[in-house]
CSV table of C-alpha atoms and ligand atoms in Angstrom, one decimal:
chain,number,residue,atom,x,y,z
A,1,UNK,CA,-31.8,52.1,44.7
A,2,UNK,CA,-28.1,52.6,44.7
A,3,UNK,CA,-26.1,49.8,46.6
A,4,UNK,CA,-22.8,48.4,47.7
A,5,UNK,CA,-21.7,45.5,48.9
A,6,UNK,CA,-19.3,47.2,51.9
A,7,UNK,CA,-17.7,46.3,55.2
A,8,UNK,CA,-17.3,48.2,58.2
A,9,UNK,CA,-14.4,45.9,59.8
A,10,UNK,CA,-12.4,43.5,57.7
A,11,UNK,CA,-12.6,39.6,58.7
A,12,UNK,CA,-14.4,36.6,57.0
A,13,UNK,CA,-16.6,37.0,54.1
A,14,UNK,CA,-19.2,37.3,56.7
A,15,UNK,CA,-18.3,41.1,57.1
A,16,UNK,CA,-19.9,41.8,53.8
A,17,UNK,CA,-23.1,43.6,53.6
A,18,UNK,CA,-25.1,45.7,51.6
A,19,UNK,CA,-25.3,49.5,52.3
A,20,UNK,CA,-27.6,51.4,50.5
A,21,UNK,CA,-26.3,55.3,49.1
A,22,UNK,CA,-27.2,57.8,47.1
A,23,UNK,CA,-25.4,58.7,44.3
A,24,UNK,CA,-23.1,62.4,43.8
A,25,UNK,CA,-22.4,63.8,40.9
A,26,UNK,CA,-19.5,63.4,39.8
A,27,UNK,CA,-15.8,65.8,41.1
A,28,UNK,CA,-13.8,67.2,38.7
A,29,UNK,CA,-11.8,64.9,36.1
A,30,UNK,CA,-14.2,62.0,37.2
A,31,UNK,CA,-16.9,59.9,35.5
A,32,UNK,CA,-19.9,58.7,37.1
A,33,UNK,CA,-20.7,55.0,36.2
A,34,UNK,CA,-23.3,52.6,36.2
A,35,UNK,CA,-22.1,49.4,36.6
A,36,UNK,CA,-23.3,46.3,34.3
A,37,UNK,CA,-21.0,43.9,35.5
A,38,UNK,CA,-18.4,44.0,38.2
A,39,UNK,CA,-15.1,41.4,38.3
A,40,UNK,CA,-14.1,39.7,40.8
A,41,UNK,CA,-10.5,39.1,42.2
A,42,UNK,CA,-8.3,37.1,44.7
A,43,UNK,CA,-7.1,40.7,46.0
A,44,UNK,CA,-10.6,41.5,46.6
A,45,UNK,CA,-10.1,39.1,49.3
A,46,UNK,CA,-6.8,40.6,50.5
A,47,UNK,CA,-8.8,44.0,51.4
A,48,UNK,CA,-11.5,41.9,52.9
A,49,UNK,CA,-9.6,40.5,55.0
A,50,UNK,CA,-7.0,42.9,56.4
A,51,UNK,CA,-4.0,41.6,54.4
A,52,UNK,CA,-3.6,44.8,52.4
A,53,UNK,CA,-4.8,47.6,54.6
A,54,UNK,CA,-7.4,49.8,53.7
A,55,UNK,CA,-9.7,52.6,55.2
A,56,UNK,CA,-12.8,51.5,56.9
A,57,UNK,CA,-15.4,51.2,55.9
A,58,UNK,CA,-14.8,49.9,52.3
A,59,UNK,CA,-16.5,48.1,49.6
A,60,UNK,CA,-14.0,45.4,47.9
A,61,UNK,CA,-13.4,45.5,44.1
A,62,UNK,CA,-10.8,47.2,41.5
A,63,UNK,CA,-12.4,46.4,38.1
A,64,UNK,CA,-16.2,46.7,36.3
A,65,UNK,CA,-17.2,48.2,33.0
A,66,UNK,CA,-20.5,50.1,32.8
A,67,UNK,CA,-22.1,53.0,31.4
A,68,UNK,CA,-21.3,56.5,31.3
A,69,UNK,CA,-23.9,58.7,32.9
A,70,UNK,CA,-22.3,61.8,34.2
A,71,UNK,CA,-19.1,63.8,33.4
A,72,UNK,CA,-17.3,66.1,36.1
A,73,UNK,CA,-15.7,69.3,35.3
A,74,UNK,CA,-12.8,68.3,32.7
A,75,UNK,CA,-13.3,65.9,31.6
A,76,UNK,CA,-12.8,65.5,27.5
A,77,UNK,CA,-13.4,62.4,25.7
A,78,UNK,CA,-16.2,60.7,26.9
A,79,UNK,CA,-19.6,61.6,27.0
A,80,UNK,CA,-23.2,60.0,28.8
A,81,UNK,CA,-23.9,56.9,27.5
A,82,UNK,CA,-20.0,55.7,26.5
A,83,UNK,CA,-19.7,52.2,27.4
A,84,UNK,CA,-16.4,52.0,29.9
A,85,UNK,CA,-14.6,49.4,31.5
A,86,UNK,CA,-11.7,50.3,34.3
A,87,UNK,CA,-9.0,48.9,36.6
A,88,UNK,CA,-8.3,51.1,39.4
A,89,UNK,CA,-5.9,50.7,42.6
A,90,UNK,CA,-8.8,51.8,44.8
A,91,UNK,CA,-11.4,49.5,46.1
A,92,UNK,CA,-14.9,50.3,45.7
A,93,UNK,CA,-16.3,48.3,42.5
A,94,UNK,CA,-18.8,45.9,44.5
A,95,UNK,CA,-21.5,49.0,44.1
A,96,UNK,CA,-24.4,49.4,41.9
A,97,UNK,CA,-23.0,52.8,41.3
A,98,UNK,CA,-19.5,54.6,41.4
A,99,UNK,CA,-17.3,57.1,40.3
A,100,UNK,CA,-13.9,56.9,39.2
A,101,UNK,CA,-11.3,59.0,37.6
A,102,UNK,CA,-11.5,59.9,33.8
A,103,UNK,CA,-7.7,58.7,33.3
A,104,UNK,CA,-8.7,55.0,34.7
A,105,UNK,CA,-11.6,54.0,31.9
A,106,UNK,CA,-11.1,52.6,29.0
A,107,UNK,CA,-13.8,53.3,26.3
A,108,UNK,CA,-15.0,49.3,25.2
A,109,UNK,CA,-14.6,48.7,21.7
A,110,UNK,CA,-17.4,46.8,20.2
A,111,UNK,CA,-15.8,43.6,20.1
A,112,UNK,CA,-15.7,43.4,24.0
A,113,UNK,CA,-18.7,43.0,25.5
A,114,UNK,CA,-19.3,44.7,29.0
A,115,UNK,CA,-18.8,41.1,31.4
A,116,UNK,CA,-16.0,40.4,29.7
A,117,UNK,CA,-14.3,43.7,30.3
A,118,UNK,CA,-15.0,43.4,33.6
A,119,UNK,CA,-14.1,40.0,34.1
A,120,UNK,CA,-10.9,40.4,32.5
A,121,UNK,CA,-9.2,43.7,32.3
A,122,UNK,CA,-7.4,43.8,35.6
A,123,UNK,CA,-5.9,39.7,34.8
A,124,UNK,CA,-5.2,41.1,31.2
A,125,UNK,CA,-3.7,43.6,31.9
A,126,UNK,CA,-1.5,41.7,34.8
A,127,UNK,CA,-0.8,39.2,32.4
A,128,UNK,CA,0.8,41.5,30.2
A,129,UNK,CA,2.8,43.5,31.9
A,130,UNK,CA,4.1,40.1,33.9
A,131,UNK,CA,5.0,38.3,31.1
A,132,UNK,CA,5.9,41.4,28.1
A,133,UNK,CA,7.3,43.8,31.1
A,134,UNK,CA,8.4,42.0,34.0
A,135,UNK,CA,10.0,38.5,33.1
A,136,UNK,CA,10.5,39.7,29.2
A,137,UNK,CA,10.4,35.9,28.3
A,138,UNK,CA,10.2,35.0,24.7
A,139,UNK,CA,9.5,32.2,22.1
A,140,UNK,CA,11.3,29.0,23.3
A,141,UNK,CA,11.7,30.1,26.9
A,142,UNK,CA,10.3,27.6,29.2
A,143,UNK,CA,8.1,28.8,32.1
A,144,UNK,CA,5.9,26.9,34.9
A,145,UNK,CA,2.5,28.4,35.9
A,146,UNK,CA,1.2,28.0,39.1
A,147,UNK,CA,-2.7,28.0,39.7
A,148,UNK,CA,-3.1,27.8,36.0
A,149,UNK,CA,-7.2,27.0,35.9
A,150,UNK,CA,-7.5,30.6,37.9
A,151,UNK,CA,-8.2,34.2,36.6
A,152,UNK,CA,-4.8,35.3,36.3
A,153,UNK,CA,-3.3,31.2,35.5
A,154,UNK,CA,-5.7,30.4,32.0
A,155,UNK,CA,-4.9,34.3,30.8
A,156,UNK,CA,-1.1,33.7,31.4
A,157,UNK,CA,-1.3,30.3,29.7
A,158,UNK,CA,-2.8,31.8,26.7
A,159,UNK,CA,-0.5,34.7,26.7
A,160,UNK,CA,2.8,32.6,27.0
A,161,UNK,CA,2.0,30.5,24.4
A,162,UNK,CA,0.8,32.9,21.7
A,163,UNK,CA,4.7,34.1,22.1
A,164,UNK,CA,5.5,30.6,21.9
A,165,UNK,CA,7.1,29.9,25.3
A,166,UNK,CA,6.8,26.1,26.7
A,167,UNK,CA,4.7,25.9,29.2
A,168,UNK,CA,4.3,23.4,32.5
A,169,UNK,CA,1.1,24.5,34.2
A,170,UNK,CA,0.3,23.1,38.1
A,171,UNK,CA,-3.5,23.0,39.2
A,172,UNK,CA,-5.3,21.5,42.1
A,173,UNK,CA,-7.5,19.0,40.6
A,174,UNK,CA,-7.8,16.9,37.7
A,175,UNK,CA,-10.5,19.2,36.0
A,176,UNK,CA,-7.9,22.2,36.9
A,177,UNK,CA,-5.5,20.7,35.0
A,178,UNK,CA,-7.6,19.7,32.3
A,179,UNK,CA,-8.6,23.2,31.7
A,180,UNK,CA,-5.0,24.4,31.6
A,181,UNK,CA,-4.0,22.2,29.1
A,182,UNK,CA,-7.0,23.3,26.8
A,183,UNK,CA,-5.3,26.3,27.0
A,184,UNK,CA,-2.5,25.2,25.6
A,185,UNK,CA,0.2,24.2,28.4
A,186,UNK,CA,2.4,21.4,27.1
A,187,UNK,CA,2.1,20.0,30.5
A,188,UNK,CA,0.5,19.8,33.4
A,189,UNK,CA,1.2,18.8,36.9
A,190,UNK,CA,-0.2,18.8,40.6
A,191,UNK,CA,1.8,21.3,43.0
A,192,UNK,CA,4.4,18.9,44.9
A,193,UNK,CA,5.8,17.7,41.4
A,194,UNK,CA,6.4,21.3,39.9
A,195,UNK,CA,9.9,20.9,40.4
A,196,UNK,CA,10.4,17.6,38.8
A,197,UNK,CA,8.0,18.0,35.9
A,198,UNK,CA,9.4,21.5,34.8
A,199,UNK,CA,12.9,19.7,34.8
A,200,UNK,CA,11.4,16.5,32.9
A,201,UNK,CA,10.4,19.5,30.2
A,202,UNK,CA,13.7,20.8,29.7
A,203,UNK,CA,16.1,18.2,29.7
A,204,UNK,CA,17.4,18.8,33.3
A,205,UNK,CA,17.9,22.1,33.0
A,206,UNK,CA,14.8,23.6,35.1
A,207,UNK,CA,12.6,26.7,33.5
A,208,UNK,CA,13.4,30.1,32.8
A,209,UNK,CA,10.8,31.9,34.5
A,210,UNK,CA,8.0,31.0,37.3
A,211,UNK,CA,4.7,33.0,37.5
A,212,UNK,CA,3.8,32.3,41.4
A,213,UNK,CA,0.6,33.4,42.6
A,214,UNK,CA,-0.1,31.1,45.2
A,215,UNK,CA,2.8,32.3,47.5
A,216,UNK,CA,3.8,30.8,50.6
A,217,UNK,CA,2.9,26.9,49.6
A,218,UNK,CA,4.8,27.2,46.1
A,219,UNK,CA,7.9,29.4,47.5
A,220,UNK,CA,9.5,26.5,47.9
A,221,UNK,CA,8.9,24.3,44.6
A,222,UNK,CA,9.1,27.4,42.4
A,223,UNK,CA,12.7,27.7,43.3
A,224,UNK,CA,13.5,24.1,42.9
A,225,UNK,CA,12.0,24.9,39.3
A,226,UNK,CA,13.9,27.3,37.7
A,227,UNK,CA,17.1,27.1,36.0
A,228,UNK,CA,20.7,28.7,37.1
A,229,UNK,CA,19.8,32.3,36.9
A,230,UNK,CA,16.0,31.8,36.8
A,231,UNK,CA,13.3,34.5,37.7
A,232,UNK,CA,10.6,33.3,40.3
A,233,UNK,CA,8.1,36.2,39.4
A,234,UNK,CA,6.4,36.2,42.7
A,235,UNK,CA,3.2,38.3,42.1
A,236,UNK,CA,0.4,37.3,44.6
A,237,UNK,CA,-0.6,35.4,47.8
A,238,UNK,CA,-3.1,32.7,47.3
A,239,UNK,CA,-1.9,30.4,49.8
A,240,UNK,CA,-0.7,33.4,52.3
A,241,UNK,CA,2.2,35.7,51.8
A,242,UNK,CA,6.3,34.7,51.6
A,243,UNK,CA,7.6,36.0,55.0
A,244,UNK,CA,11.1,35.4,56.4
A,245,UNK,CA,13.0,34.6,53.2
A,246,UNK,CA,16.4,33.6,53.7
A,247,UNK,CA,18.3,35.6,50.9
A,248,UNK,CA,21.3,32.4,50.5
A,249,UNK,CA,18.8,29.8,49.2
A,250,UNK,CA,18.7,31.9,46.4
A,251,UNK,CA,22.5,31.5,45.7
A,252,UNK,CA,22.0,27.8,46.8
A,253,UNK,CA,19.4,27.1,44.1
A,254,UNK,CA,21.7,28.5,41.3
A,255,UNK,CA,22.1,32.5,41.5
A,256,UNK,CA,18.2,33.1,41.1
A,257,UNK,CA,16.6,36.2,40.8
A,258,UNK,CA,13.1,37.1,42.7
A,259,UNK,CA,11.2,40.0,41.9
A,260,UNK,CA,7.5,40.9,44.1
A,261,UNK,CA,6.0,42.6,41.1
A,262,UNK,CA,2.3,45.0,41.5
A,263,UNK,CA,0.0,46.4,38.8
A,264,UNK,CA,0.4,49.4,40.2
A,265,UNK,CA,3.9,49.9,40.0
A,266,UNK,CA,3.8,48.9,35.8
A,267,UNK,CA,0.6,50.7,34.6
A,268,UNK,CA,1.9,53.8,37.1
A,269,UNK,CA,2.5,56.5,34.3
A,270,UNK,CA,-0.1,57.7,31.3
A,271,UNK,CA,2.0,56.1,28.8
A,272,UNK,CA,1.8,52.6,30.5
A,273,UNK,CA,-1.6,52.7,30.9
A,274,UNK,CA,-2.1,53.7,27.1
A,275,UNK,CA,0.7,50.9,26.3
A,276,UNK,CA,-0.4,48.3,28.2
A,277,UNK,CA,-3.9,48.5,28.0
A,278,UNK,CA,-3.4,49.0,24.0
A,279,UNK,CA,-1.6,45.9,24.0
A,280,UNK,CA,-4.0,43.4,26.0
A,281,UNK,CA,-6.6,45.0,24.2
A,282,UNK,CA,-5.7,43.7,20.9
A,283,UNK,CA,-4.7,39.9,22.9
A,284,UNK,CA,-8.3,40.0,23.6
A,285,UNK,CA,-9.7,41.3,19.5
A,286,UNK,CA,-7.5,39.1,17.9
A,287,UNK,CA,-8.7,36.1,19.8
A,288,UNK,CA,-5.4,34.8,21.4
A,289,UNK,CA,-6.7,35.9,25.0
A,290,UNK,CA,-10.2,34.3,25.6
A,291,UNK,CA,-12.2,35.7,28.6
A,292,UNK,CA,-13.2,32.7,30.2
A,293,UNK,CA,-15.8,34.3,32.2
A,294,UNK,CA,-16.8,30.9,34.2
A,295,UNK,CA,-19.3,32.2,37.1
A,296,UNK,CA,-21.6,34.5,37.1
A,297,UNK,CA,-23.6,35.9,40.4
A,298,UNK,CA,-25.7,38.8,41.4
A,299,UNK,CA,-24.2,41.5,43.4
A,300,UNK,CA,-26.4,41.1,46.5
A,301,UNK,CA,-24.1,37.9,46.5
A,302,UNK,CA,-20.8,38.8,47.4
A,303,UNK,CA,-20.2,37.4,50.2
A,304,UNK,CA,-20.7,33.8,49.0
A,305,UNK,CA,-18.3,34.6,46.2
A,306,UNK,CA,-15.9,35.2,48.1
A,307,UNK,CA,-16.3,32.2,50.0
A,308,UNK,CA,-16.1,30.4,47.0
A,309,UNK,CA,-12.6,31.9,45.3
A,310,UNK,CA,-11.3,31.3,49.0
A,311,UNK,CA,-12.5,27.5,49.1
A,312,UNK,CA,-10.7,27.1,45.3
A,313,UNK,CA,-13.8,26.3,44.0
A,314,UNK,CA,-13.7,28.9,41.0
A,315,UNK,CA,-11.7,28.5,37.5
A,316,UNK,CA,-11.4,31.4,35.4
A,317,UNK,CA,-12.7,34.9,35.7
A,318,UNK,CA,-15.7,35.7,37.9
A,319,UNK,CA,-18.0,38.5,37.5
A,320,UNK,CA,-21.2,40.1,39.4
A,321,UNK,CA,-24.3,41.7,38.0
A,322,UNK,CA,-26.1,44.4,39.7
A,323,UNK,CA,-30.2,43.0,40.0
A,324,UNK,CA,-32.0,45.5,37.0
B,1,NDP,P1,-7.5,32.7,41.0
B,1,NDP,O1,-8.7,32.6,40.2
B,1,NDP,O2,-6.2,32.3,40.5
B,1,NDP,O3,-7.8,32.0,42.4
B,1,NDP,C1,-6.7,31.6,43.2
B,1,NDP,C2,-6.3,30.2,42.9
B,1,NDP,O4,-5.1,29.9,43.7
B,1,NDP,C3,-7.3,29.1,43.4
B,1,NDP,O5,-8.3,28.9,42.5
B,1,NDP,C4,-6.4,27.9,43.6
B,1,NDP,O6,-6.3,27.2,42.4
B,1,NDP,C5,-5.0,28.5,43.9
B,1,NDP,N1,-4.6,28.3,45.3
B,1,NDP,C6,-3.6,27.6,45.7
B,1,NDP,N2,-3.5,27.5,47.0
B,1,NDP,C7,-4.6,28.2,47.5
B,1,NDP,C8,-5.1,28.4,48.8
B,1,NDP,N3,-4.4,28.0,49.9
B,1,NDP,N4,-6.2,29.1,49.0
B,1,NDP,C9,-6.8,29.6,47.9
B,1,NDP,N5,-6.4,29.4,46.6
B,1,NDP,C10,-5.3,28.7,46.4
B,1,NDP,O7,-7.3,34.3,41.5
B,1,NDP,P2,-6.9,35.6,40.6
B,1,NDP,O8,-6.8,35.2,39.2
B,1,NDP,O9,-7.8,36.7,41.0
B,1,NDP,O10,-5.5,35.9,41.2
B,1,NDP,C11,-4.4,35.0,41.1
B,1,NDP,C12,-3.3,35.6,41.9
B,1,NDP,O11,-2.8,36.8,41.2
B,1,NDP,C13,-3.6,36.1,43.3
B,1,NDP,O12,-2.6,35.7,44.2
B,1,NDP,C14,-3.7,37.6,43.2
B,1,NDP,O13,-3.4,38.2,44.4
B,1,NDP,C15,-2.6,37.8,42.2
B,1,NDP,N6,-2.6,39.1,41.5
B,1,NDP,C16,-1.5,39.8,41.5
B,1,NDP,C17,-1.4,41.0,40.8
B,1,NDP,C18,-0.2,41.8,40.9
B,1,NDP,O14,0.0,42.8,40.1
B,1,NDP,N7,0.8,41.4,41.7
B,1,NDP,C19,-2.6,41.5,40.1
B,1,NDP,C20,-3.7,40.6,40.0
B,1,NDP,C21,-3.7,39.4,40.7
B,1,NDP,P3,-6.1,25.6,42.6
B,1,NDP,O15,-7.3,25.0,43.2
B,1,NDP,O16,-5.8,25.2,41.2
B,1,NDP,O17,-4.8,25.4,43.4
């Protein structure tokens, strides 16, 4: 029996159920998929919950990998029974089944196994275009990395330092932090001393970039951070989303530079897809991006899940397995 795990109004994680389907074939330029594994990710939350809008009802989810069982009209280069893994803009991965444009999947190479594609394609593939794309910092740059322990936090940790950037990582617990230093950040910190700690690590001067997930409760802190001329790289809302920014702080704090960076905007065109993708892919083969896959949970689940990446009690990537 086909399934997703869909709401009909958005609100707590209380407004996820499961709604049974029935499979179509697949329209034209699209692939039907069955999923093996399905990732899980803070946005996942924003649709839940109303913060980004979507059309009702909806089933959460922008990333899974899976297996190849039909082909619409089209559609060259992949055939029934390809192992795929996607990212897609569109929510609808907490399903059994799905399907999803032919220009979103990746084919899986061997080395990537199908929960680690699905746990880690989307934060890869984030990772990459906010560090390579976005902030374009490189060996001996210093950057601070909010959330560190998180999805998006251990990939960017890995990331920054295989380009050799120094890195000061903030966490909300001990074990957070622990986890973000085996990383490999040079140091780690709780929240409220980002500011201080960042300076400590570069004699005064504050850091070149900040990777800011958590939002509203960092806004602050993450300027204090950077040096004159900085980049706070504020990419997601953990905490809640920055509202009512007033633009002279950021000439106060030393001529800083703010960008509100999406996926969507820097894997838009065929050739960033290809480029991007190519490049996290071979982060991942080569070893210097580790999937840290670090729950599992059946589908059915979901709800709970969420609860869970909302009550911080998740590190790393999270993933869901359809029941056989
Ligand atoms: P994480 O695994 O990082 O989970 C969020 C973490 O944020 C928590 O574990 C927690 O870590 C920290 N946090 C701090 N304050 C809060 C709070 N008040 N409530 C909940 N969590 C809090 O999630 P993801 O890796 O999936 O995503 C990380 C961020 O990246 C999200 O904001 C997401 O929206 C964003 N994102 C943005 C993209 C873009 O292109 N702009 C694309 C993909 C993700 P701790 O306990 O250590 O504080």
């Amino acid at each position: 029996m086909a399934y997703r795990m869909a709401f009909q109004k958005t609100g707590g994680p209380e407004v996820i159920e499961r709604q049974d389907f029935t499979p179509v074939p697949p329209g034209p330029g699209e692939l039907a998929i069955r999923h093996t594994a399905i990732g899980v990710n803070f946005i996942d939350t924003y649709h839940r919950s109303g913060l980004y809008p979507v059309s009702l009802p909806a089933a959460p989810g922008i990333e899974a990998a899976g297996v190849v069982e039909a082909i619409g009209e089209g559609v060259s280069g992949f055939a029934p029974g390809d192992r795929i893994g996607y990212f897609t803009g569109r929510p609808g991965a907490y399903a059994t089944h799905r399907n999803i444009p032919a220009t979103q999947a990746l084919k899986l190479p061997d080395t990537l196994p199908d929960e680690d594609a699905a746990g880690v394609m989307l934060k890869a593939a984030t990772t990459e275009y906010l560090v390579e794309r976005c902030a374009r910092v490189k060996a001996a740059d210093a950057a601070l990395v909010h959330a560190a322990a998180g999805g998006v936090g251990l990939l960017l940790v890995q990331w920054l330092k295989a380009i050799g950037v120094r890195v000061v990582a903030t966490a909300g617990s001990a074990d957070k932090q622990a986890l973000a230093r085996s990383a490999g950040a040079d140091v780690v910190c709780d929240y409220a001393d980002a500011a201080t700690t960042a300076r400590e690590m570069t004699g005064g001067t504050g850091v070149d970039a900040v990777f800011d997930g958590v939002g509203k409760a960092t806004w602050d802190v993450s300027l204090s951070a950077l040096r004159t001329r900085g980049l706070l790289v504020s990419f997601g809302n953990a905490s809640g989303p920055v509202t009512g920014v007033d633009l002279g702080i950021l000439a106060a704090k030393g001529s800083l530079f703010v960008t509100r960076p999406t996926v969507a905007h820097y894997y838009a065109t065929p050739e960033d897809f290809r480029a991007g993708s190519a490049r996290f892919l071979e982060m991942l083969a080569t070893g210097k991006l580790k999937a840290d896959i670090h729950q599992r949970h059946a589908l059915i689940d979901a709800a709970q899940v969420h609860r869970d990446l909302e009550a911080r009690k998740t590190t790393g990537a999270t993933i869901m397995l359809p029941e056989a």
